[in-house]
Each structure stands twice: as structure tokens, then as C-alpha cells.
Coordinates of C-alpha atoms in Angstrom, one line a residue:
M1 CA -156.3 12.1 -17.1
P2 CA -158.4 10.9 -13.9
A3 CA -158.0 7.2 -12.8
L4 CA -161.1 5.3 -12.0
T5 CA -160.9 2.1 -9.8
G6 CA -164.1 -0.4 -10.1
F7 CA -165.4 -4.0 -10.8
Y8 CA -167.0 -5.5 -13.7
P9 CA -169.1 -8.5 -12.9
T10 CA -167.5 -11.3 -15.9
A11 CA -169.1 -14.4 -14.6
F12 CA -172.5 -13.5 -13.8
L13 CA -172.3 -11.8 -17.4
Q14 CA -171.1 -15.0 -19.2
W15 CA -173.4 -17.0 -17.3
T16 CA -176.3 -15.0 -18.3
R17 CA -175.2 -15.1 -21.9
D18 CA -175.0 -18.7 -21.9
H19 CA -178.4 -19.6 -20.2
L20 CA -180.8 -16.7 -20.1
N21 CA -180.5 -15.1 -23.3
V22 CA -180.8 -18.5 -25.4
V23 CA -184.2 -19.9 -24.5
P24 CA -186.9 -18.3 -22.9
L25 CA -187.2 -18.7 -19.1
D26 CA -190.3 -20.8 -18.9
Q27 CA -189.2 -23.7 -21.0
L28 CA -186.2 -24.5 -18.5
G29 CA -187.7 -24.8 -15.7
D30 CA -186.2 -26.2 -12.5
A31 CA -183.2 -27.2 -14.8
L32 CA -182.0 -23.5 -15.0
Y33 CA -181.0 -23.9 -11.3
E34 CA -179.7 -27.3 -11.4
N35 CA -176.1 -27.6 -10.5
R36 CA -176.1 -23.9 -10.1
R37 CA -175.1 -22.0 -6.8
A38 CA -174.8 -18.5 -6.2
S39 CA -171.9 -19.2 -4.0
A40 CA -170.1 -20.9 -7.3
I41 CA -170.6 -17.7 -8.8
P42 CA -166.9 -15.6 -9.0
V43 CA -167.4 -12.2 -7.4
G44 CA -166.1 -9.3 -10.0
R45 CA -163.4 -7.0 -9.3
F46 CA -163.5 -4.0 -6.7
G47 CA -161.4 -1.2 -5.2
P48 CA -161.4 2.3 -3.9
L49 CA -162.1 5.1 -6.5
T50 CA -159.5 7.9 -6.7
N51 CA -160.2 11.4 -7.5
N52 CA -157.8 12.9 -10.0
A53 CA -159.4 16.5 -10.6
P54 CA -158.6 19.1 -11.6
V55 CA -157.0 17.5 -14.8
D56 CA -154.6 19.1 -16.8
S57 CA -155.4 20.5 -20.5
S58 CA -153.3 20.7 -23.3
P59 CA -153.6 23.9 -25.2
R60 CA -153.0 24.8 -28.9
A61 CA -152.9 27.7 -30.8
L62 CA -155.8 28.2 -33.5
A63 CA -155.1 30.5 -36.5
G64 CA -158.3 32.6 -37.7
V65 CA -159.9 35.7 -39.0
H66 CA -162.2 38.5 -38.3
A67 CA -165.4 37.9 -39.8
R68 CA -166.5 41.5 -41.0
S69 CA -170.2 42.3 -41.1
F70 CA -172.2 45.3 -42.7
V71 CA -170.9 47.6 -39.9
E72 CA -167.5 47.6 -41.3
D73 CA -169.1 48.3 -44.8
Y74 CA -171.0 51.2 -43.9
Y75 CA -169.5 52.9 -40.9
Y76 CA -166.2 54.3 -39.9
R77 CA -165.8 56.3 -42.8
V78 CA -167.2 59.3 -44.5
H79 CA -169.5 58.6 -47.7
V80 CA -169.7 60.7 -50.6
R81 CA -172.6 59.9 -52.9
P82 CA -172.1 59.9 -55.9
N83 CA -168.3 60.1 -55.4
R84 CA -167.9 60.5 -59.2
I85 CA -170.4 62.8 -61.9
D86 CA -170.1 62.4 -65.4
L87 CA -171.3 66.0 -66.7
G88 CA -171.2 64.7 -70.4
N89 CA -170.8 67.6 -72.7
T90 CA -171.3 71.1 -70.9
M91 CA -172.7 74.0 -72.7
S92 CA -174.6 75.9 -70.0
V93 CA -174.6 76.1 -66.3
Q94 CA -175.0 72.7 -64.7
T95 CA -175.8 71.7 -61.1
R96 CA -175.6 68.3 -59.4
E97 CA -176.4 67.5 -56.0
V98 CA -173.9 65.4 -53.6
E99 CA -174.6 63.9 -50.5
V100 CA -172.0 63.6 -47.7
W101 CA -172.4 61.3 -45.0
N102 CA -170.2 61.0 -41.6
A103 CA -170.7 57.3 -41.0
W104 CA -168.9 57.8 -37.7
F105 CA -170.2 57.2 -34.3
E106 CA -168.7 60.6 -33.0
A107 CA -168.1 64.0 -34.2
N108 CA -165.8 64.5 -37.4
A109 CA -164.1 67.7 -38.0
L110 CA -164.0 69.2 -41.8
A111 CA -161.0 71.2 -42.0
D112 CA -161.3 72.2 -45.8
I113 CA -162.3 71.1 -49.3
V114 CA -159.5 70.8 -51.6
A115 CA -160.3 71.6 -55.2
T116 CA -158.1 70.4 -57.9
N117 CA -158.4 71.5 -62.0
A118 CA -161.8 72.9 -60.9
E119 CA -161.4 75.9 -63.3
G120 CA -165.4 77.2 -63.7
M121 CA -166.8 75.1 -60.9
T122 CA -167.7 75.8 -57.4
L123 CA -169.0 73.1 -54.6
S124 CA -171.0 75.0 -51.8
G125 CA -172.8 73.4 -48.7
P126 CA -174.7 74.3 -45.8
S127 CA -171.8 75.4 -43.9
V128 CA -168.4 77.0 -45.1
P129 CA -165.4 74.8 -43.7
P130 CA -163.8 74.6 -40.8
T131 CA -166.9 72.9 -39.8
S132 CA -167.9 69.8 -37.9
F133 CA -170.2 66.9 -38.7
G134 CA -172.1 65.2 -35.8
P135 CA -172.1 61.5 -35.4
L136 CA -173.8 59.9 -38.3
E137 CA -174.8 63.4 -39.7
S138 CA -175.5 63.9 -43.3
R139 CA -175.3 67.3 -45.6
I140 CA -176.3 68.0 -49.0
Y141 CA -173.6 70.2 -51.5
V142 CA -174.3 71.1 -54.8
L143 CA -171.9 71.1 -57.5
S144 CA -172.1 74.0 -60.0
V145 CA -170.2 73.9 -63.5
T146 CA -170.1 77.1 -65.8
P147 CA -169.2 76.9 -69.5
N148 CA -166.2 79.0 -68.9
G149 CA -163.4 76.9 -68.3
P150 CA -160.7 74.3 -70.1
P151 CA -162.3 72.3 -72.6
V152 CA -161.7 68.7 -70.4
V153 CA -163.4 68.8 -67.3
N154 CA -161.6 66.4 -64.9
A155 CA -161.8 68.0 -61.3
A156 CA -161.5 66.6 -57.9
F157 CA -162.9 68.0 -54.8
R158 CA -161.0 66.4 -51.8
F159 CA -163.0 66.5 -48.2
D160 CA -160.3 66.8 -45.4
F161 CA -161.9 65.1 -42.4
A162 CA -160.3 64.6 -39.5
L163 CA -160.9 60.7 -39.4
D164 CA -161.0 60.3 -43.3
D165 CA -160.4 61.9 -47.1
P166 CA -163.0 61.1 -49.5
I167 CA -162.7 62.7 -53.1
L168 CA -165.5 63.7 -55.3
R169 CA -164.5 63.6 -59.0
A170 CA -166.1 65.6 -61.9
L171 CA -165.5 64.8 -65.4
G172 CA -167.0 65.8 -68.9
R173 CA -166.0 68.1 -71.6
R174 CA -167.1 71.9 -72.3
I175 CA -168.5 72.7 -75.8
V176 CA -168.9 76.0 -77.8
G177 CA -172.2 76.5 -79.7
W178 CA -172.1 77.0 -83.6
V179 CA -174.2 79.7 -83.8
F180 CA -174.2 80.3 -87.6
A181 CA -177.3 79.5 -89.3
P182 CA -177.6 77.8 -92.8
D183 CA -178.0 79.8 -95.9
W184 CA -181.3 78.3 -97.0
S185 CA -180.6 78.8 -100.5
E186 CA -179.1 75.7 -100.6
P187 CA -180.3 72.3 -99.1
V188 CA -179.3 71.4 -95.5
I189 CA -177.7 67.9 -96.1
E190 CA -178.5 65.0 -93.4
R191 CA -176.3 61.9 -93.8
L192 CA -177.0 58.5 -92.1
E193 CA -174.6 56.1 -92.3
W194 CA -174.7 52.4 -91.7
M195 CA -171.9 49.7 -92.3
T196 CA -172.6 46.3 -94.0
D197 CA -170.5 43.7 -95.2
V198 CA -171.6 42.1 -98.7
M199 CA -170.3 38.8 -99.6
E200 CA -171.6 37.5 -102.9
S201 CA -171.2 33.7 -104.0
H202 CA -170.1 32.8 -107.8
V203 CA -174.1 32.2 -108.7
G204 CA -174.5 36.2 -107.3
V205 CA -176.4 35.1 -103.7
E206 CA -175.4 37.7 -101.0
Q207 CA -174.7 37.1 -97.5
R208 CA -175.2 40.5 -95.5
V209 CA -173.7 41.4 -92.2
R210 CA -174.2 44.0 -90.0
L211 CA -171.1 45.8 -88.5
R212 CA -172.7 48.8 -87.0
A213 CA -175.1 48.5 -84.5
E214 CA -176.6 52.3 -85.1
P215 CA -176.2 54.8 -87.9
R216 CA -173.8 57.8 -87.6
R217 CA -175.3 61.0 -88.7
S218 CA -173.8 64.3 -90.1
F219 CA -174.5 67.4 -91.3
E220 CA -173.4 69.7 -94.4
Y221 CA -174.5 73.3 -95.2
R222 CA -173.8 76.6 -96.7
V223 CA -173.0 79.2 -94.5
L224 CA -173.3 82.7 -95.6
L225 CA -171.7 85.6 -93.2
G226 CA -172.6 89.1 -94.0
S227 CA -170.8 91.2 -91.6
D228 CA -167.3 91.7 -90.3
Q229 CA -168.6 90.8 -86.9
A230 CA -170.1 87.3 -87.7
R231 CA -166.7 86.8 -90.0
V232 CA -164.5 87.3 -87.3
Q233 CA -166.6 85.3 -84.8
M234 CA -166.6 82.3 -87.1
E235 CA -162.9 82.8 -87.6
N236 CA -162.0 82.8 -83.8
R237 CA -164.4 79.7 -83.4
L238 CA -162.1 77.8 -85.8
I239 CA -158.8 79.0 -84.8
S240 CA -159.4 78.5 -81.0
W241 CA -161.8 75.0 -81.2
Q242 CA -161.7 73.3 -84.7
A243 CA -160.2 70.3 -83.2
R244 CA -162.5 70.0 -80.2
V245 CA -166.4 69.7 -79.9
Y246 CA -169.0 72.1 -80.6
G247 CA -172.7 72.2 -80.0
L248 CA -174.3 72.0 -83.0
P249 CA -178.2 73.2 -83.3
V250 CA -180.0 71.1 -85.3
W251 CA -181.3 73.6 -87.6
T252 CA -184.0 71.4 -89.4
D253 CA -185.8 71.3 -86.0
A254 CA -185.8 74.6 -85.2
S255 CA -189.1 76.5 -84.2
I256 CA -189.6 80.7 -83.9
T257 CA -191.0 81.9 -80.7
A258 CA -194.0 84.0 -81.0
S259 CA -193.6 85.8 -77.9
A260 CA -190.8 86.9 -75.6
I261 CA -188.8 84.5 -73.1
P262 CA -188.1 86.2 -69.6
A263 CA -184.9 85.7 -67.8
G264 CA -185.7 83.2 -65.0
A265 CA -188.0 80.8 -67.1
T266 CA -187.6 77.0 -66.3
S267 CA -189.5 75.9 -69.3
L268 CA -189.9 76.7 -73.1
A269 CA -193.1 76.3 -74.9
V270 CA -192.1 74.6 -78.3
S271 CA -193.9 71.6 -80.3
T272 CA -191.4 68.8 -79.8
A273 CA -193.2 66.3 -82.1
N274 CA -190.8 64.7 -84.7
K275 CA -187.9 67.1 -83.3
D276 CA -184.7 65.9 -81.9
F277 CA -185.8 67.0 -78.3
V278 CA -184.5 64.5 -75.6
V279 CA -184.2 64.2 -71.8
G280 CA -180.7 64.9 -70.9
G281 CA -179.9 66.7 -74.0
I282 CA -179.4 70.5 -74.8
V283 CA -181.6 73.0 -75.9
G284 CA -180.5 76.2 -77.5
L285 CA -181.7 79.6 -77.8
V286 CA -180.3 81.6 -81.0
N287 CA -180.7 85.0 -82.2
G288 CA -178.5 86.4 -84.5
L289 CA -174.9 85.6 -82.9
R290 CA -176.4 85.7 -79.4
S291 CA -176.9 82.4 -77.8
E292 CA -177.6 80.5 -74.7
F293 CA -177.9 76.8 -74.0
A294 CA -179.6 74.6 -71.3
E295 CA -180.2 71.0 -70.3
I296 CA -183.5 69.3 -70.8
T297 CA -184.6 67.5 -67.7
A298 CA -188.2 67.0 -69.3
V299 CA -190.0 66.8 -72.7
T300 CA -193.9 66.9 -73.5
A301 CA -195.7 67.4 -76.7
N302 CA -195.6 70.9 -76.3
S303 CA -192.8 72.1 -74.0
V304 CA -189.3 71.4 -72.8
T305 CA -188.5 71.9 -69.0
L306 CA -184.7 72.8 -68.3
N307 CA -182.6 71.9 -65.4
D308 CA -181.8 75.4 -64.6
P309 CA -183.6 78.9 -65.5
I310 CA -183.0 80.8 -68.5
A311 CA -180.1 83.9 -67.4
N312 CA -181.3 86.3 -70.2
D313 CA -184.1 87.8 -71.8
W314 CA -185.0 87.1 -75.4
P315 CA -187.5 88.5 -77.7
A316 CA -189.8 87.0 -80.1
G317 CA -188.4 85.7 -83.2
T318 CA -185.9 83.8 -81.1
K319 CA -184.7 80.5 -82.7
I320 CA -185.2 77.1 -80.1
V321 CA -183.2 74.6 -81.2
P322 CA -182.1 70.9 -80.1
V323 CA -178.4 70.9 -80.1
R324 CA -176.0 67.7 -80.5
S325 CA -172.5 67.5 -80.2
A326 CA -170.5 67.5 -83.3
R327 CA -166.9 68.1 -84.9
V328 CA -166.3 70.0 -88.1
Q329 CA -163.8 68.7 -90.7
N330 CA -160.3 69.4 -90.5
D331 CA -160.0 71.1 -93.2
L332 CA -162.7 73.8 -94.0
G333 CA -162.5 76.3 -96.8
V334 CA -163.7 79.8 -96.4
A335 CA -164.5 82.1 -99.7
Y336 CA -164.1 85.5 -99.0
L337 CA -166.6 87.5 -101.1
T338 CA -165.7 90.9 -100.2
D339 CA -163.8 92.5 -97.6
A340 CA -166.8 91.6 -95.0
I341 CA -168.8 88.9 -96.6
A342 CA -167.6 85.4 -96.3
A343 CA -169.5 82.3 -97.2
S344 CA -168.7 78.4 -96.3
R345 CA -169.4 74.8 -96.1
P346 CA -168.9 73.3 -93.2
Q347 CA -169.4 69.4 -92.6
F348 CA -170.1 68.3 -88.8
Q349 CA -169.9 64.7 -87.7
L350 CA -171.9 64.1 -84.7
E351 CA -170.4 62.6 -81.8
E352 CA -172.9 59.7 -80.9
E353 CA -174.2 57.3 -83.1
W354 CA -178.1 57.8 -83.4
P355 CA -180.2 55.3 -82.2
I356 CA -183.2 55.4 -84.8
T357 CA -186.3 53.2 -83.7
P358 CA -187.1 51.2 -87.1
A359 CA -190.4 51.1 -88.7
S360 CA -192.9 48.3 -87.9
E361 CA -193.3 46.8 -91.3
S362 CA -195.8 43.9 -92.2
Q363 CA -194.5 40.9 -95.0
D364 CA -196.5 41.7 -97.7
Y365 CA -195.2 39.4 -100.1
L366 CA -193.2 36.3 -99.9
G367 CA -191.8 37.2 -96.5
Y368 CA -190.7 40.7 -97.4
P369 CA -192.1 44.3 -97.3
V370 CA -193.2 46.3 -100.4
M371 CA -192.4 50.0 -101.4
L372 CA -195.9 51.7 -101.8
T373 CA -194.3 55.2 -102.3
P374 CA -194.2 56.4 -106.0
P375 CA -190.9 58.1 -107.1
N376 CA -190.8 61.8 -107.6
W377 CA -190.8 61.9 -111.5
T378 CA -190.0 65.6 -111.8
E379 CA -186.5 64.4 -112.8
D380 CA -185.0 61.4 -114.8
L381 CA -184.9 58.3 -112.7
E382 CA -181.4 56.1 -113.9
G383 CA -181.7 52.3 -114.8
R384 CA -178.9 49.9 -115.7
F385 CA -179.1 46.6 -116.8
G386 CA -176.1 44.2 -116.2
R387 CA -174.8 40.9 -115.8
K388 CA -172.1 39.0 -113.7
W389 CA -169.9 37.7 -116.3
H390 CA -166.4 36.6 -117.3
D391 CA -164.4 38.0 -120.2
L392 CA -162.1 35.6 -121.6
D393 CA -159.7 37.3 -124.2
Y394 CA -156.2 36.1 -124.8
L395 CA -156.2 38.4 -127.6
T396 CA -155.3 35.9 -129.9
G397 CA -158.5 34.8 -131.2
R398 CA -162.4 34.9 -130.3
R399 CA -163.4 36.3 -127.0
V400 CA -165.3 33.9 -125.0
I401 CA -168.3 35.0 -122.2
D402 CA -169.0 33.3 -119.2
D403 CA -172.6 34.3 -117.8
L404 CA -171.9 33.6 -114.2
T405 CA -175.4 33.6 -113.0
G406 CA -177.8 33.3 -115.8
V407 CA -179.5 36.3 -114.3
A408 CA -179.8 39.9 -115.5
G409 CA -179.3 42.4 -112.6
V410 CA -181.1 45.5 -112.3
N411 CA -179.9 48.9 -110.8
R412 CA -182.5 51.7 -110.6
T413 CA -182.6 55.2 -108.3
H414 CA -185.8 55.9 -106.7
R415 CA -186.5 59.6 -105.9
W416 CA -188.6 60.6 -102.8
L417 CA -190.2 64.1 -101.7
L418 CA -191.0 64.1 -98.3
V419 CA -193.4 66.9 -97.2
G420 CA -194.0 67.6 -93.4
R421 CA -191.8 66.5 -90.3
A422 CA -194.1 63.6 -90.1
A423 CA -193.3 62.0 -93.5
V424 CA -189.2 62.9 -93.1
A425 CA -189.4 61.2 -89.6
A426 CA -191.5 58.3 -91.0
F427 CA -188.8 58.0 -94.0
R428 CA -186.1 58.2 -91.4
A429 CA -188.0 55.2 -89.4
W430 CA -188.1 53.1 -92.9
L431 CA -184.3 53.9 -93.4
A432 CA -183.6 52.5 -89.9
A433 CA -185.9 49.4 -90.9
R434 CA -183.5 49.0 -93.9
A435 CA -180.0 49.3 -91.8
G436 CA -178.2 50.4 -95.3
K437 CA -177.4 47.9 -97.5
L438 CA -178.9 45.0 -94.8
K439 CA -182.5 44.2 -95.5
P440 CA -184.2 43.7 -99.1
F441 CA -187.7 45.0 -99.9
W442 CA -190.1 44.6 -103.1
L443 CA -189.8 47.6 -105.6
P444 CA -192.5 48.1 -108.3
S445 CA -191.6 49.8 -111.1
F446 CA -194.5 51.9 -110.9
Q447 CA -195.0 52.0 -114.5
S448 CA -197.9 49.9 -116.7
D449 CA -195.8 46.9 -117.5
L450 CA -199.0 45.1 -118.4
A451 CA -202.1 46.2 -120.0
V452 CA -205.4 44.5 -119.5
V453 CA -207.4 44.3 -122.5
A454 CA -210.5 41.7 -121.6
P455 CA -212.4 41.1 -118.5
V456 CA -211.2 39.4 -115.9
G457 CA -213.7 37.0 -114.0
G458 CA -213.4 36.2 -110.1
T459 CA -212.1 32.6 -110.7
D460 CA -209.7 33.3 -113.6
A461 CA -206.2 32.4 -112.9
F462 CA -205.1 34.4 -116.3
L463 CA -204.8 37.5 -117.4
T464 CA -205.5 38.8 -121.3
V465 CA -203.0 41.6 -122.0
E466 CA -201.7 43.7 -124.7
N467 CA -199.2 41.7 -126.8
R468 CA -195.7 43.4 -125.6
G469 CA -193.5 40.6 -126.6
Y470 CA -193.8 39.0 -123.0
A471 CA -194.5 35.5 -124.2
E472 CA -191.1 35.5 -126.3
G473 CA -189.6 34.9 -123.5
P474 CA -187.8 34.4 -121.1
V475 CA -191.2 33.7 -119.3
A476 CA -191.4 34.2 -115.6
A477 CA -187.9 35.5 -115.3
I478 CA -186.4 36.6 -111.9
G479 CA -187.5 40.5 -111.9
R480 CA -190.3 40.0 -114.8
R481 CA -192.6 37.5 -113.2
D482 CA -193.9 38.9 -109.6
L483 CA -196.8 41.7 -110.3
L484 CA -198.4 44.5 -108.4
I485 CA -201.7 44.8 -109.6
T486 CA -203.6 48.5 -108.4
T487 CA -207.1 48.8 -109.1
V488 CA -208.7 52.4 -109.5
S489 CA -210.7 51.9 -106.1
G490 CA -207.0 51.2 -104.5
V491 CA -207.2 47.4 -104.4
R492 CA -203.7 46.0 -104.5
F493 CA -203.4 42.3 -105.4
Y494 CA -199.7 40.5 -105.6
R495 CA -199.5 37.8 -107.7
R496 CA -196.6 35.8 -109.6
I497 CA -196.6 34.9 -113.4
T498 CA -196.3 31.2 -113.9
A499 CA -196.7 31.0 -117.9
A500 CA -197.6 32.8 -121.1
S501 CA -198.6 32.3 -124.5
E502 CA -199.4 34.4 -127.7
I503 CA -203.2 34.9 -128.3
D504 CA -202.7 36.8 -131.6
A505 CA -200.4 39.9 -132.6
A506 CA -202.6 42.1 -130.3
S507 CA -202.9 40.1 -127.1
E508 CA -201.3 37.6 -125.3
M509 CA -202.4 35.4 -122.2
V510 CA -200.3 35.3 -118.9
A511 CA -201.0 32.7 -116.1
I512 CA -201.1 33.8 -112.6
D513 CA -200.3 31.6 -109.3
G514 CA -204.1 32.8 -107.8
T515 CA -207.1 34.2 -108.8
L516 CA -208.4 37.9 -107.8
G517 CA -211.7 36.7 -106.4
T518 CA -213.5 39.6 -108.1
T519 CA -214.9 40.5 -111.8
L520 CA -212.5 43.6 -113.3
Q521 CA -213.2 45.2 -116.2
P522 CA -210.0 46.6 -118.4
H523 CA -210.8 50.2 -117.2
Q524 CA -211.0 49.2 -113.6
F525 CA -207.0 48.4 -113.6
Q526 CA -205.0 51.3 -112.7
R527 CA -201.7 49.9 -113.3
I528 CA -200.1 46.6 -113.1
S529 CA -196.1 46.6 -112.5
F530 CA -193.4 44.1 -112.3
M531 CA -191.3 44.1 -108.8
H532 CA -188.1 43.1 -108.3
L533 CA -186.6 42.3 -104.6
V534 CA -184.0 45.0 -104.2
R535 CA -181.8 46.3 -101.6
L536 CA -180.2 49.9 -100.9
D537 CA -177.1 50.0 -102.8
T538 CA -175.7 52.2 -100.6
D539 CA -174.9 52.3 -96.6
N540 CA -174.5 56.1 -97.0
V541 CA -177.9 57.9 -97.3
E542 CA -178.2 61.6 -97.7
I543 CA -181.6 63.7 -97.0
A544 CA -181.5 67.0 -98.6
H545 CA -183.7 69.4 -96.5
V546 CA -184.8 72.2 -98.9
T547 CA -186.9 73.8 -96.1
D548 CA -187.3 72.8 -92.4
E549 CA -190.8 70.8 -93.8
V550 CA -189.6 69.5 -97.3
A551 CA -187.2 67.3 -98.0
E552 CA -185.7 65.3 -101.2
V553 CA -184.1 61.8 -101.1
V554 CA -182.4 60.0 -104.1
L555 CA -181.2 56.4 -103.4
P556 CA -179.5 53.8 -105.6
L557 CA -181.3 50.3 -105.6
R558 CA -179.7 47.1 -106.4
S559 CA -181.7 43.9 -107.7
L560 CA -181.4 40.3 -105.8
R561 CA -182.0 37.1 -106.8
D562 CA -185.0 35.7 -105.2
D563 CA -184.6 32.2 -106.5
L564 CA -182.4 30.7 -104.4

């Protein structure tokens, strides 16, 4: 350190502190200098100034790290984008574009592209290796995958650059189409399976929890093969592929072409309304035992666009069907009717859960929707009345019955006849809103449970009905108090019975919780039905497709308590 020599005026500073800074100078006057002489003020210290430059430093070592920037993130390497391709289920030739970017500020030689487990796959680019990429040069390569090859696709392509070795991976599965069409002499069964945990209390109140986000979907139908060629081909498919994934045409959504489809076509004219055509899915062309499949890139109301052109010519009458990946059951029986004719009934479980959009419903009555579709009365509808009780029987005396809820439960079946694809699609949406056992709704009996015998005024809060023993009780019991009143003009009223009394042997009066607001004569009432709050009594729903346009459904329903 430098040594500096100087002086400091200690006496002068002391003197100014004692006098000048105490009071204002104009107040002191001559007293300021009384007995003060400059010669009496001691002189400060002084001396020569010594220059000690340069000064020696005391160095020390500091540890640190290199602050990286985007330069290291993007440059001085080779980028492959994307470096991982998920092919999904491959039934047709699929192509994907891959960009290879030399992010070096110098030329980078590509010696070779080394492929591993790439049977049935090709990777082509603008130049065949060996070649050289210029500084910061980018090129587009095309990966082509054919259906021919091992069932599991797990390929790797290593770019052997002089300065880097990036890898492109391709993953997926090859699937074989199941082209054996159903025998429509029997319905094609479509199953939708939800999963609900139902917890019931001692008094019969339920708590229901949804355990599966979307329903599983499966198909079952009869196959009749009338030739040795078809029989042997099905046997070969089962022997070689039964444990793997098939491409299953959704036969209920098939369309038949009115004109031929030429090879090279990149789109197919087909109505897609209420059918299972989706972007990224597979469409199939099936004619007898011949088939061809392609990936869908766009869907409009009247066409689907394909990822690759059609490879073959297809005649008029060819079926255009959406295709889903599915597995057949592990124990499939085959009945040989003759030496050439065989029949089977395969069951296919689709691989993916099916995301159905639930129907938008209004809360028609007391917070729940009302089912307004009447049942199909072509066959008997079953009903069962029961109670939740304990039967105490020690076998040594009389039995004792403990009625736990005091409420009768009613189980009924409801049968639907769905005509047209729109009706089938709407019913699926209604099922999605129910989600199996999860969500309840009001079910009218669709029977004439009460018959009005006297005019009803607009301000009347009662109905005079035929004496059918309702007033005998229990009056306004659960399941026997909520009414759907339908007039011949189609107007509906929802009301609840609050009381009832007998008028005479022919009539009785029931009080309701609100007026109808209009005067109605007895002949203007079409039907008055009791309503139960019910839910589906199963998580598995079967839709029997009689044809591709007509379906039948039978569902068991279970009544719920609506008073707790």
C-alpha cells in the first residue's frame, strides 16, 4: 500500500468548533478576536509526500461455471425433427416427413443411415449417402411404412454423421384386416360397457361412483363362410394372428359404392353422417375377400380424404367401412356345416375406449330428465315388485320380517326400436348421458294409470278420476305420486299427487301440487301415467342391429328413492 505524508490543522479545527459554529458571527462582534492572535494558533503537521507506486496486488483464485446460451442448445449438433414417430395401428402404407438439420457452422459429412428392425420400412431423402450437409443445411426425408413386416414396429434409423449420430425411432403395430362380413340373418350385437360402483345404505339410498371415464365397445356377430377359400383364409388368420390386433370393419356403418373407384384416388365419396369415420382413423375397401385400407386425413359430410392414394381399382358395389383396432376372444368356436361351409360367432373387443359425446338434456322435472320415448310393445315387458327386508327365521317358531326401507322397489324392462342412423346415434348419446348405472331419470309407465271422468278447470288443483282404489292407500307413495299428464294435442304436464279421497264407488278425487292453467274435458286427456325415478340396472348395454338402419335395445331399469 502507498505511504502518504501530510498534515492536519488540528488547532484550527478545534478553534472553529469552539467558536465559529456555536453562535452567529454577527452576535459576537469584536469579542470574537479578543485574546486571539494568529501567532498563537499552532501549525499543523507537515512533511514530504512519498510515491510508492506501483502497488503489489494480492491475487486469489475464483471458481465459476460457463454460462450457456441458446447457441449451445440449438447449434453444434444435428437435429432430427421429429425424432420419434408413433405410427399407431398400421393397416396400409403410411408416410411421414422428417426434417434433418445440420446445426453446425461447418460442413458435416453423412456416411450412412443405419436401419435397425426396419423390415417393411424405407427412409428416403434428396441424396443417397454418402453425402455432405452444408453449414446449417436442412433436408426433408420421407419415412414409408408398409403393412408387410413384424406385428410390432420398433425401428431405429441412425444418421452416421462425422460430427454427430442422431437417431430416428418409429413405433407402432401392424394389424391384419378381418374382412369376413356378418351374416345378417342374425343381428349384429354392439356392446357398450361402463363401470359404476353402487353403494347402498341401510334405508335404500344409493351413492354411485363412476370408475371408467369412457365406455368400452365390442361387437359380436355370426359369420357364415360358404367356400373353401373363405374358410381356409379365416382359419389362417386365427392360427397366425389370434393373439394380435385385427382391423375390424364397423359393418353397421358400411356404405356401398355406386360407381367404380380408380387406383390413385386420394378421396372417397361416402356419407359420413352418424358413422365412425374420424381423422387419423382407418377406412377400408372390402369386396368379397379382397380388401385395402388407408389412413384418413380429413372428413367432410360427403367424403373422406386419404393420406396415400388407393393402390388398386375397385368396382361398383365395394363396401366403404370405418375400421377400428380390436382383439377377438381367445376361445373361438367354429361349426363346420359341410366340408366347405363353416360358421362362427366371433366377439371383438375394441382396443380403445370410445369417447361418446353425451346428449344435452333438460332437467324436466325435479332436477332430472324425463324419458319420453314409449316402449316397443311388440313383445312382453317384464316388471318385478320387491322390498329390501330381512327374514329372521330360527326354525323353532314363527318367522319375523324386518322391512328395512318401508318402500317397494320396482324393476322394469324397457324396449326401444330405433329406426334410422340418426335415431341410433341419438340413443348412443342418451346412453352416454346415463353412463351406465350412474345417472337416474324419470320413467313414465306409458300406461293409463288414472282416467279423468270429469272436466278439470284451469284453476282446479285436483282431478276427478275413475275409482281404481288409489285412495285406499298408501296415498302419494313413492312411485305412485308423480304424474305425466299428456293431452291429445301433445301438451305435457308434470304434477305430484298430494292427497286423495274416495267420492263414490265410481270415482275418486286426487289433489295435485299445481293447477293445469287450462280447462280440459275428459276426452282431451290422452293418458295419465305414474312416473318412477329410475336408473339403468346394468353397466353393459347391448344394441342389436337388425340391419344397418334398424336396431333394438332392451334395458333393465331399477327404481330409486326420491324422498331422501
